Amino acid sequence: MNKNSMINKTRGKKYLDSLKDGRNVWLNGSIVEDVTAHPAFTGTLSTIERLFNMLDHPEEKQLVGFQPPGSDAYVHSSFLVPRNQDDLRKRSIAFKYWADETHGVMSRLSEYARSLVTGWYAAREQLAQLDPQFSYKIADYYEKARDNDLFVANALLDPQVDRSKGLEDFDAADRFLHIVKESEDGLILRGAKMIATAAPYAHDFLIFPFHKIKEEYAKHAHALIVPANSPGLHIVCREPFTSDREQDHLLSASFDEMDAVLFFDDVLVPWERVLIHGNAEAVWKFRMNRTANSLAFHQTVVRLLSKLEFVTGVAIAIAEAIGVSGYLHIQEKLGELITQVETIHSLLVASEAQAERDETGTFIPALKPIDTARILGSQYYPRAIEILQQIGAGGFVQVPSTLEEINGPISELMHKYFAGATVGAEEKVKLFKLAWDLFGSQLGSRHELYERYYAGDPVRALANIYTNAEKQQYTKPVWEFLQSKSHVKNGSRS
Ligand SMILES: Cc1cc2nc3c(=O)[nH]c(=O)nc-3n(C[C@H](O)[C@H](O)[C@H](O)COP(=O)(O)OP(=O)(O)OC[C@H]3O[C@@H](n4cnc5c(N)ncnc54)[C@H](O)[C@@H]3O)c2cc1C
C-alpha cells in the first residue's frame, strides 16, 4: 500500500466507524445492528466513503474542499461561506465534482443540508432577531459539522395520512411532529416526518416545517438539529433497491440513497440543538431565509445538470449503438435533451453571474434562475426518461439476464444476436443494462419520482410563482398598448 492510499483511507473510514452509534434503523422488520455491515447499505456507503476520502487526496481536496481560517485541514466546500464570485465558483465546482462521481444519481450526499447550515451560520446575526440564542447555537453546530465532516440530512414534510386535514384536526395534529414537553435538558418531541433521503447514512437531521404554521399551533413550529442516534428516534427505511450484482445493475449497486420516514417516539432534543421553537412566525422567517435557501438550492441545480448530462449521454450512445441516430425524429429528441442540458446550464450560469452580496455580506446566487431551473427539472427529467425509452424501445429488454451469459455456453449466438451497429454485444448489453437501471429498475422509478417531487409539490410551486409574481410588469404593457390604440373605433381609424 502506498502512502497516498493509506492517507486516502482515513476520512472515509472515520465516517463509516462513526455510523456505529446505536441508531435505530429499521429494515425488513428489524433493527439493523450495524449499517456499515448490512448488504442493503454497503454499496452506497462505499461510494460515500470514496467521496469523503477526496478530502484527503492531494489534488481532489483542492477541488472539493477549502481550508477554514487557521486550519491546515481541508473541509468540504459546502461549508464555505461565499464572500465573492471566486468562493461561489469554488462551491459550484465542488458540487459538480461530487455529483459527477454518481452522475447526479445521488442527490443528498449532505451538501444540500450542509449548505443550509452554512447559510444559517452566515445569517446568524440577522436570525438572532428570531431567537437570541440562535447565533451561538448555529455557530457551534456549523463548526462541529464542518470540522468533523458531519453528514447531514433533512426531513420537512408531515406524514401523508389525510392531506385534507390540518392541525385543526386532533388526529392529524397528533401525528405531525410536535412538542410534548419542555424539560431542563431540552424539548421532548412526538410525531413523524417524511421523507428523509439518506437517513441511514446521516449523523444529524435538520427538522423544520415545510408549510407555514398558524401561531395558534405554535407547538408544531420548531427548527431542530436531531442526532440520528437519539433514543426514541426510529428511522424506517423503504425496501432497498440495491443489488449484489454490480455488473448488471451499475447504479443500483452503488448509488441507492435510501429514503426513510422518521418516527419520533418522545425524542429528547437537547437545548443546544433547538434552534427555534414555539414561535410560528419566527420559524417561518427562518424557513424562508434567503441566504440559506439560495446556497442550498444552488447545489440542487448543479446536481440536476450532472444527471441530465448523463441521461443525454446514455441516449446518444444508445441511438448510435443501434443505428437510429440518422432518423429525423431521433435527432429531434436528442436535440431536445441537449437543449434541456443547455437550459439548466444557462440558468446556473445566470444565477452565478447575477449573484450579489446580501445583507449578511454573503455572496449568494440569484434565486430566480435557480427556482426556474428547479421547476423545469421536475418536468425535464420525466421527459428525458420518456425520450430515452422512445430511442431504445424494445432493446431495453433484448438483453440476457446476466452479463456473463454473453461469454457462456451459447456465446457465439449471443455475440451474433446481441451485437449493435457500432458496438459489440458485450458493450451493447452493458449500455442497455445501464439505461434500464436508470429508468426501468426500482431505483430508476424512484428517480423519476424524486425529480418530480424532491423540491416540493411542483403544482403548488408553479402556482406560487404566479401568485408571488409582480404581475403588473406583464399586464401594464398590454393595457398601454390597448390604450394607444383607443383611436381605433368600429374597425376603422378615426
Ligand atoms: C424520492 C423522494 C425523496 C424525497 N426526499 C426528501 C428529503 O430528503 N427531505 C424532505 O424534506 N423531503 C423529501 N421528499 C419529500 C418531498 O419534499 C415531498 O414529496 C413533496 O414536498 C410533496 O409532498 P408530498 O409527497 O407530501 O405530497 P402531497 O402533499 O401529499 O401531495 C399529493 C398530491 O396531492 C396534491 N395536493 C396535496 N395537498 C394539496 C393542496 N393543499 N393543494 C393542492 N394540491 C394538493 C399534490 O399536488 C399531489 O398531486 C422526497 C420525496 C421523494 C418522492
mmCIF file of C-alpha atoms in Angstrom, residues 137-453:
data_model
loop_
_atom_site.group_PDB
_atom_site.id
_atom_site.type_symbol
_atom_site.label_atom_id
_atom_site.label_comp_id
_atom_site.label_asym_id
_atom_site.label_seq_id
_atom_site.Cartn_x
_atom_site.Cartn_y
_atom_site.Cartn_z
ATOM 1 C CA LYS A 137 -26.176 27.620 18.703
ATOM 2 C CA ILE A 138 -25.753 27.668 14.927
ATOM 3 C CA ALA A 139 -22.118 28.785 15.151
ATOM 4 C CA ASP A 140 -21.397 25.900 17.489
ATOM 5 C CA TYR A 141 -23.097 23.366 15.205
ATOM 6 C CA TYR A 142 -21.630 24.792 11.985
ATOM 7 C CA GLU A 143 -18.093 24.443 13.313
ATOM 8 C CA LYS A 144 -18.730 20.970 14.650
ATOM 9 C CA ALA A 145 -20.313 19.800 11.385
ATOM 10 C CA ARG A 146 -17.611 21.412 9.243
ATOM 11 C CA ASP A 147 -14.628 20.144 11.225
ATOM 12 C CA ASN A 148 -15.987 16.620 11.740
ATOM 13 C CA ASP A 149 -17.360 16.006 8.220
ATOM 14 C CA LEU A 150 -20.839 15.526 9.573
ATOM 15 C CA PHE A 151 -23.294 14.006 7.128
ATOM 16 C CA VAL A 152 -26.489 15.996 7.471
ATOM 17 C CA ALA A 153 -29.916 15.092 6.048
ATOM 18 C CA ASN A 154 -33.261 16.851 6.296
ATOM 19 C CA ALA A 155 -36.948 15.979 6.647
ATOM 20 C CA LEU A 156 -39.599 18.675 6.405
ATOM 21 C CA LEU A 157 -42.957 17.143 5.496
ATOM 22 C CA ASP A 158 -45.662 15.821 7.783
ATOM 23 C CA PRO A 159 -46.661 12.205 7.241
ATOM 24 C CA GLN A 160 -49.069 11.720 4.330
ATOM 25 C CA VAL A 161 -52.126 10.325 6.114
ATOM 26 C CA ASP A 162 -55.067 12.561 5.170
ATOM 27 C CA ARG A 163 -53.993 15.679 3.320
ATOM 28 C CA SER A 164 -57.476 17.201 3.621
ATOM 29 C CA LYS A 165 -56.858 17.572 7.365
ATOM 30 C CA GLY A 166 -54.585 20.075 9.000
ATOM 31 C CA LEU A 167 -53.589 20.967 12.525
ATOM 32 C CA GLU A 168 -57.173 21.812 13.488
ATOM 33 C CA ASP A 169 -57.825 18.055 13.331
ATOM 34 C CA PHE A 170 -56.833 16.259 16.541
ATOM 35 C CA ASP A 171 -55.608 13.052 14.857
ATOM 36 C CA ALA A 172 -53.562 14.906 12.252
ATOM 37 C CA ALA A 173 -52.057 17.203 14.877
ATOM 38 C CA ASP A 174 -51.100 14.195 16.991
ATOM 39 C CA ARG A 175 -49.260 12.584 14.064
ATOM 40 C CA PHE A 176 -47.476 15.742 12.951
ATOM 41 C CA LEU A 177 -44.263 16.441 14.853
ATOM 42 C CA HIS A 178 -44.991 18.435 17.991
ATOM 43 C CA ILE A 179 -43.558 19.371 21.354
ATOM 44 C CA VAL A 180 -44.990 17.260 24.166
ATOM 45 C CA LYS A 181 -42.832 18.622 26.947
ATOM 46 C CA GLU A 182 -40.130 21.122 27.733
ATOM 47 C CA SER A 183 -37.569 19.801 30.197
ATOM 48 C CA GLU A 184 -34.397 21.134 31.745
ATOM 49 C CA ASP A 185 -32.406 19.226 29.137
ATOM 50 C CA GLY A 186 -34.393 20.121 26.066
ATOM 51 C CA LEU A 187 -37.601 19.515 24.154
ATOM 52 C CA ILE A 188 -39.436 16.205 24.010
ATOM 53 C CA LEU A 189 -40.971 15.637 20.574
ATOM 54 C CA ARG A 190 -43.554 13.218 19.229
ATOM 55 C CA GLY A 191 -44.837 12.609 15.695
ATOM 56 C CA ALA A 192 -43.373 11.732 12.306
ATOM 57 C CA LYS A 193 -41.544 13.378 9.421
ATOM 58 C CA MET A 194 -41.222 12.333 5.787
ATOM 59 C CA ILE A 195 -39.093 11.872 3.694
ATOM 60 C CA ALA A 196 -35.514 11.709 4.939
ATOM 61 C CA THR A 197 -33.396 10.677 1.994
ATOM 62 C CA ALA A 198 -30.029 9.188 3.020
ATOM 63 C CA ALA A 199 -31.268 8.821 6.605
ATOM 64 C CA PRO A 200 -29.311 5.650 7.499
ATOM 65 C CA TYR A 201 -26.093 7.363 6.406
ATOM 66 C CA ALA A 202 -26.645 10.630 8.277
ATOM 67 C CA HIS A 203 -25.276 11.897 11.579
ATOM 68 C CA ASP A 204 -27.950 14.547 12.074
ATOM 69 C CA PHE A 205 -31.321 15.607 10.679
ATOM 70 C CA LEU A 206 -32.417 19.173 10.074
ATOM 71 C CA ILE A 207 -36.066 19.244 11.076
ATOM 72 C CA PHE A 208 -38.382 22.169 10.414
ATOM 73 C CA PRO A 209 -41.828 22.568 8.815
ATOM 74 C CA PHE A 210 -42.219 22.801 5.048
ATOM 75 C CA HIS A 211 -45.515 24.712 5.236
ATOM 76 C CA LYS A 212 -46.403 27.837 7.164
ATOM 77 C CA ILE A 213 -47.946 27.202 10.580
ATOM 78 C CA LYS A 214 -50.520 29.443 12.259
ATOM 79 C CA GLU A 215 -49.464 30.983 15.574
ATOM 80 C CA GLU A 216 -52.195 29.066 17.457
ATOM 81 C CA TYR A 217 -50.412 25.799 16.571
ATOM 82 C CA ALA A 218 -47.015 27.015 17.792
ATOM 83 C CA LYS A 219 -46.161 23.709 19.467
ATOM 84 C CA HIS A 220 -45.780 22.347 15.925
ATOM 85 C CA ALA A 221 -43.386 25.129 14.998
ATOM 86 C CA HIS A 222 -39.724 24.364 15.597
ATOM 87 C CA ALA A 223 -36.344 24.246 13.905
ATOM 88 C CA LEU A 224 -34.182 21.440 15.231
ATOM 89 C CA ILE A 225 -30.985 19.525 14.606
ATOM 90 C CA VAL A 226 -31.648 15.970 15.696
ATOM 91 C CA PRO A 227 -28.868 13.376 16.117
ATOM 92 C CA ALA A 228 -29.631 10.187 14.169
ATOM 93 C CA ASN A 229 -28.894 8.060 17.216
ATOM 94 C CA SER A 230 -31.302 9.909 19.530
ATOM 95 C CA PRO A 231 -33.109 7.426 21.807
ATOM 96 C CA GLY A 232 -36.713 7.041 20.614
ATOM 97 C CA LEU A 233 -35.939 8.090 17.039
ATOM 98 C CA HIS A 234 -36.882 5.361 14.554
ATOM 99 C CA ILE A 235 -35.510 5.526 11.005
ATOM 100 C CA VAL A 236 -37.948 3.421 8.974
ATOM 101 C CA CYS A 237 -36.451 2.543 5.583
ATOM 102 C CA ARG A 238 -38.259 1.683 2.390
ATOM 103 C CA GLU A 239 -37.385 -1.525 0.563
ATOM 104 C CA PRO A 240 -33.756 -1.400 -0.574
ATOM 105 C CA PHE A 241 -33.134 -1.137 -4.326
ATOM 106 C CA THR A 242 -29.528 -2.173 -4.135
ATOM 107 C CA SER A 243 -28.109 -5.216 -5.907
ATOM 108 C CA ASP A 244 -25.257 -7.577 -5.218
ATOM 109 C CA ARG A 245 -24.797 -7.985 -8.981
ATOM 110 C CA GLU A 246 -22.968 -4.779 -9.749
ATOM 111 C CA GLN A 247 -22.120 -5.873 -13.299
ATOM 112 C CA ASP A 248 -25.845 -5.956 -14.160
ATOM 113 C CA HIS A 249 -27.004 -3.024 -12.007
ATOM 114 C CA LEU A 250 -24.228 -0.482 -12.028
ATOM 115 C CA LEU A 251 -26.308 2.309 -10.479
ATOM 116 C CA SER A 252 -28.458 0.359 -8.021
ATOM 117 C CA ALA A 253 -25.437 -1.479 -6.615
ATOM 118 C CA SER A 254 -23.625 1.697 -5.611
ATOM 119 C CA PHE A 255 -25.993 4.664 -5.573
ATOM 120 C CA ASP A 256 -29.149 3.655 -3.671
ATOM 121 C CA GLU A 257 -29.520 6.682 -1.384
ATOM 122 C CA MET A 258 -32.333 5.084 0.604
ATOM 123 C CA ASP A 259 -35.381 7.031 1.774
ATOM 124 C CA ALA A 260 -36.861 6.782 5.231
ATOM 125 C CA VAL A 261 -39.613 8.081 7.434
ATOM 126 C CA LEU A 262 -38.656 9.314 10.891
ATOM 127 C CA PHE A 263 -40.790 8.379 13.895
ATOM 128 C CA PHE A 264 -40.208 10.490 16.989
ATOM 129 C CA ASP A 265 -41.300 8.424 19.939
ATOM 130 C CA ASP A 266 -40.787 11.078 22.615
ATOM 131 C CA VAL A 267 -37.337 12.108 21.466
ATOM 132 C CA LEU A 268 -35.334 14.476 23.612
ATOM 133 C CA VAL A 269 -33.674 17.185 21.541
ATOM 134 C CA PRO A 270 -31.110 18.975 23.734
ATOM 135 C CA TRP A 271 -31.470 22.754 24.014
ATOM 136 C CA GLU A 272 -28.245 23.405 22.123
ATOM 137 C CA ARG A 273 -29.838 21.711 19.094
ATOM 138 C CA VAL A 274 -33.185 23.513 19.389
ATOM 139 C CA LEU A 275 -32.647 26.486 17.083
ATOM 140 C CA ILE A 276 -36.123 27.999 17.373
ATOM 141 C CA HIS A 277 -39.327 26.749 18.971
ATOM 142 C CA GLY A 278 -42.806 27.812 19.926
ATOM 143 C CA ASN A 279 -42.940 30.808 17.597
ATOM 144 C CA ALA A 280 -44.603 30.073 14.267
ATOM 145 C CA GLU A 281 -43.750 33.434 12.708
ATOM 146 C CA ALA A 282 -40.067 33.104 13.654
ATOM 147 C CA VAL A 283 -39.901 29.549 12.320
ATOM 148 C CA TRP A 284 -41.395 30.674 9.003
ATOM 149 C CA LYS A 285 -38.890 33.518 8.654
ATOM 150 C CA PHE A 286 -36.133 31.015 9.377
ATOM 151 C CA ARG A 287 -37.540 28.560 6.820
ATOM 152 C CA MET A 288 -37.654 31.289 4.144
ATOM 153 C CA ASN A 289 -34.173 32.627 4.913
ATOM 154 C CA ARG A 290 -32.751 33.769 1.584
ATOM 155 C CA THR A 291 -29.085 33.220 2.416
ATOM 156 C CA ALA A 292 -29.558 29.568 3.357
ATOM 157 C CA ASN A 293 -32.030 28.759 0.600
ATOM 158 C CA SER A 294 -30.013 30.255 -2.219
ATOM 159 C CA LEU A 295 -26.852 28.413 -1.122
ATOM 160 C CA ALA A 296 -28.702 25.086 -0.810
ATOM 161 C CA PHE A 297 -30.900 25.373 -3.919
ATOM 162 C CA HIS A 298 -27.778 26.235 -5.936
ATOM 163 C CA GLN A 299 -26.405 22.760 -5.109
ATOM 164 C CA THR A 300 -29.579 21.064 -6.342
ATOM 165 C CA VAL A 301 -29.266 22.695 -9.765
ATOM 166 C CA VAL A 302 -25.603 21.722 -10.152
ATOM 167 C CA ARG A 303 -26.585 18.148 -9.337
ATOM 168 C CA LEU A 304 -29.541 18.228 -11.752
ATOM 169 C CA LEU A 305 -27.219 19.364 -14.530
ATOM 170 C CA SER A 306 -24.951 16.406 -13.886
ATOM 171 C CA LYS A 307 -27.874 13.980 -14.117
ATOM 172 C CA LEU A 308 -29.361 15.466 -17.293
ATOM 173 C CA GLU A 309 -25.919 15.350 -18.924
ATOM 174 C CA PHE A 310 -25.699 11.668 -18.054
ATOM 175 C CA VAL A 311 -29.155 10.785 -19.428
ATOM 176 C CA THR A 312 -28.292 12.688 -22.608
ATOM 177 C CA GLY A 313 -25.026 10.775 -22.906
ATOM 178 C CA VAL A 314 -26.767 7.432 -22.452
ATOM 179 C CA ALA A 315 -29.455 8.375 -25.022
ATOM 180 C CA ILE A 316 -26.920 9.430 -27.660
ATOM 181 C CA ALA A 317 -24.822 6.301 -27.041
ATOM 182 C CA ILE A 318 -27.916 4.117 -27.480
ATOM 183 C CA ALA A 319 -29.028 5.889 -30.657
ATOM 184 C CA GLU A 320 -25.588 5.351 -32.138
ATOM 185 C CA ALA A 321 -25.270 1.775 -30.860
ATOM 186 C CA ILE A 322 -28.436 0.666 -32.665
ATOM 187 C CA GLY A 323 -28.036 2.781 -35.776
ATOM 188 C CA VAL A 324 -31.032 5.096 -35.331
ATOM 189 C CA SER A 325 -29.194 8.399 -34.897
ATOM 190 C CA GLY A 326 -29.738 9.295 -38.573
ATOM 191 C CA TYR A 327 -33.537 9.420 -38.281
ATOM 192 C CA LEU A 328 -35.044 12.895 -38.080
ATOM 193 C CA HIS A 329 -37.307 12.272 -35.085
ATOM 194 C CA ILE A 330 -34.464 10.678 -33.125
ATOM 195 C CA GLN A 331 -32.271 13.685 -33.875
ATOM 196 C CA GLU A 332 -35.104 15.967 -32.802
ATOM 197 C CA LYS A 333 -35.397 14.101 -29.482
ATOM 198 C CA LEU A 334 -31.652 14.091 -28.872
ATOM 199 C CA GLY A 335 -31.659 17.797 -29.670
ATOM 200 C CA GLU A 336 -34.359 18.249 -27.042
ATOM 201 C CA LEU A 337 -32.171 16.520 -24.446
ATOM 202 C CA ILE A 338 -29.196 18.702 -25.319
ATOM 203 C CA THR A 339 -31.461 21.753 -25.079
ATOM 204 C CA GLN A 340 -32.518 20.647 -21.592
ATOM 205 C CA VAL A 341 -28.869 20.462 -20.551
ATOM 206 C CA GLU A 342 -28.093 23.844 -22.110
ATOM 207 C CA THR A 343 -31.111 25.470 -20.477
ATOM 208 C CA ILE A 344 -30.217 24.259 -16.986
ATOM 209 C CA HIS A 345 -26.572 25.152 -17.564
ATOM 210 C CA SER A 346 -27.590 28.658 -18.702
ATOM 211 C CA LEU A 347 -29.795 29.149 -15.654
ATOM 212 C CA LEU A 348 -26.945 28.037 -13.423
ATOM 213 C CA VAL A 349 -24.570 30.475 -15.122
ATOM 214 C CA ALA A 350 -27.208 33.211 -14.795
ATOM 215 C CA SER A 351 -27.673 32.512 -11.088
ATOM 216 C CA GLU A 352 -23.923 32.781 -10.539
ATOM 217 C CA ALA A 353 -23.484 35.810 -12.829
ATOM 218 C CA GLN A 354 -26.332 37.656 -11.088
ATOM 219 C CA ALA A 355 -25.053 36.723 -7.635
ATOM 220 C CA GLU A 356 -24.893 39.576 -5.163
ATOM 221 C CA ARG A 357 -23.818 40.302 -1.643
ATOM 222 C CA ASP A 358 -26.851 40.111 0.624
ATOM 223 C CA GLU A 359 -27.449 41.982 3.895
ATOM 224 C CA THR A 360 -25.322 39.383 5.715
ATOM 225 C CA GLY A 361 -22.315 40.002 3.471
ATOM 226 C CA THR A 362 -22.746 36.572 1.857
ATOM 227 C CA PHE A 363 -22.313 36.413 -1.905
ATOM 228 C CA ILE A 364 -25.454 34.483 -2.836
ATOM 229 C CA PRO A 365 -26.515 33.134 -6.229
ATOM 230 C CA ALA A 366 -29.645 34.738 -7.698
ATOM 231 C CA LEU A 367 -32.725 32.782 -6.678
ATOM 232 C CA LYS A 368 -34.970 33.388 -9.704
ATOM 233 C CA PRO A 369 -32.872 31.405 -12.208
ATOM 234 C CA ILE A 370 -32.349 28.700 -9.580
ATOM 235 C CA ASP A 371 -36.069 28.415 -8.854
ATOM 236 C CA THR A 372 -36.767 28.295 -12.578
ATOM 237 C CA ALA A 373 -34.230 25.501 -13.047
ATOM 238 C CA ARG A 374 -35.704 23.523 -10.158
ATOM 239 C CA ILE A 375 -39.202 23.781 -11.574
ATOM 240 C CA LEU A 376 -38.021 22.892 -15.070
ATOM 241 C CA GLY A 377 -36.146 19.920 -13.624
ATOM 242 C CA SER A 378 -39.395 18.396 -12.354
ATOM 243 C CA GLN A 379 -40.668 18.466 -15.965
ATOM 244 C CA TYR A 380 -37.407 17.836 -17.810
ATOM 245 C CA TYR A 381 -36.385 14.644 -16.065
ATOM 246 C CA PRO A 382 -39.580 12.641 -16.709
ATOM 247 C CA ARG A 383 -39.455 13.881 -20.317
ATOM 248 C CA ALA A 384 -35.777 12.875 -20.619
ATOM 249 C CA ILE A 385 -36.639 9.377 -19.439
ATOM 250 C CA GLU A 386 -39.552 9.227 -21.894
ATOM 251 C CA ILE A 387 -37.194 10.166 -24.736
ATOM 252 C CA LEU A 388 -34.706 7.521 -23.638
ATOM 253 C CA GLN A 389 -37.456 4.885 -23.832
ATOM 254 C CA GLN A 390 -38.523 6.076 -27.276
ATOM 255 C CA ILE A 391 -34.984 5.768 -28.576
ATOM 256 C CA GLY A 392 -34.100 2.327 -27.223
ATOM 257 C CA ALA A 393 -37.636 0.852 -27.433
ATOM 258 C CA GLY A 394 -37.632 -2.964 -27.167
ATOM 259 C CA GLY A 395 -33.858 -3.045 -26.981
ATOM 260 C CA PHE A 396 -34.010 -2.482 -23.235
ATOM 261 C CA VAL A 397 -35.410 -5.977 -22.785
ATOM 262 C CA GLN A 398 -33.422 -7.534 -25.579
ATOM 263 C CA VAL A 399 -30.689 -8.458 -23.125
ATOM 264 C CA PRO A 400 -29.692 -11.662 -21.336
ATOM 265 C CA SER A 401 -30.476 -11.839 -17.634
ATOM 266 C CA THR A 402 -26.786 -11.631 -16.708
ATOM 267 C CA LEU A 403 -23.828 -10.027 -18.397
ATOM 268 C CA GLU A 404 -21.712 -13.184 -18.011
ATOM 269 C CA GLU A 405 -24.017 -15.107 -20.357
ATOM 270 C CA ILE A 406 -22.549 -13.194 -23.282
ATOM 271 C CA ASN A 407 -19.491 -15.378 -22.863
ATOM 272 C CA GLY A 408 -21.367 -18.513 -21.706
ATOM 273 C CA PRO A 409 -22.220 -21.793 -23.475
ATOM 274 C CA ILE A 410 -24.024 -20.115 -26.405
ATOM 275 C CA SER A 411 -21.529 -17.289 -26.630
ATOM 276 C CA GLU A 412 -21.313 -17.378 -30.417
ATOM 277 C CA LEU A 413 -25.059 -16.839 -30.771
ATOM 278 C CA MET A 414 -25.042 -14.183 -28.050
ATOM 279 C CA HIS A 415 -22.350 -12.188 -29.823
ATOM 280 C CA LYS A 416 -24.180 -12.553 -33.126
ATOM 281 C CA TYR A 417 -27.678 -11.531 -31.977
ATOM 282 C CA PHE A 418 -26.947 -9.038 -29.240
ATOM 283 C CA ALA A 419 -24.440 -7.054 -31.306
ATOM 284 C CA GLY A 420 -25.154 -3.431 -32.188
ATOM 285 C CA ALA A 421 -24.498 -1.205 -35.183
ATOM 286 C CA THR A 422 -21.381 0.399 -33.817
ATOM 287 C CA VAL A 423 -20.563 -1.751 -30.778
ATOM 288 C CA GLY A 424 -20.100 -5.422 -29.974
ATOM 289 C CA ALA A 425 -22.601 -7.490 -27.983
ATOM 290 C CA GLU A 426 -20.873 -7.088 -24.640
ATOM 291 C CA GLU A 427 -20.676 -3.291 -24.831
ATOM 292 C CA LYS A 428 -24.239 -3.011 -26.107
ATOM 293 C CA VAL A 429 -25.696 -5.216 -23.380
ATOM 294 C CA LYS A 430 -23.771 -3.249 -20.741
ATOM 295 C CA LEU A 431 -25.118 0.010 -22.149
ATOM 296 C CA PHE A 432 -28.722 -1.180 -22.252
ATOM 297 C CA LYS A 433 -28.500 -2.596 -18.740
ATOM 298 C CA LEU A 434 -27.187 0.761 -17.545
ATOM 299 C CA ALA A 435 -30.105 2.531 -19.241
ATOM 300 C CA TRP A 436 -32.581 0.097 -17.707
ATOM 301 C CA ASP A 437 -31.102 0.747 -14.288
ATOM 302 C CA LEU A 438 -31.531 4.472 -14.965
ATOM 303 C CA PHE A 439 -35.237 4.345 -15.760
ATOM 304 C CA GLY A 440 -36.720 0.831 -15.556
ATOM 305 C CA SER A 441 -35.346 -0.615 -12.336
ATOM 306 C CA GLN A 442 -36.779 0.125 -8.895
ATOM 307 C CA LEU A 443 -34.010 2.671 -8.475
ATOM 308 C CA GLY A 444 -34.883 4.199 -11.838
ATOM 309 C CA SER A 445 -38.586 4.576 -10.992
ATOM 310 C CA ARG A 446 -37.682 6.132 -7.666
ATOM 311 C CA HIS A 447 -35.556 8.653 -9.503
ATOM 312 C CA GLU A 448 -38.372 9.799 -11.732
ATOM 313 C CA LEU A 449 -40.497 10.284 -8.606
ATOM 314 C CA TYR A 450 -37.625 12.045 -6.883
ATOM 315 C CA GLU A 451 -37.091 14.560 -9.662
ATOM 316 C CA ARG A 452 -40.818 15.325 -9.780
ATOM 317 C CA TYR A 453 -41.155 15.900 -6.040
#
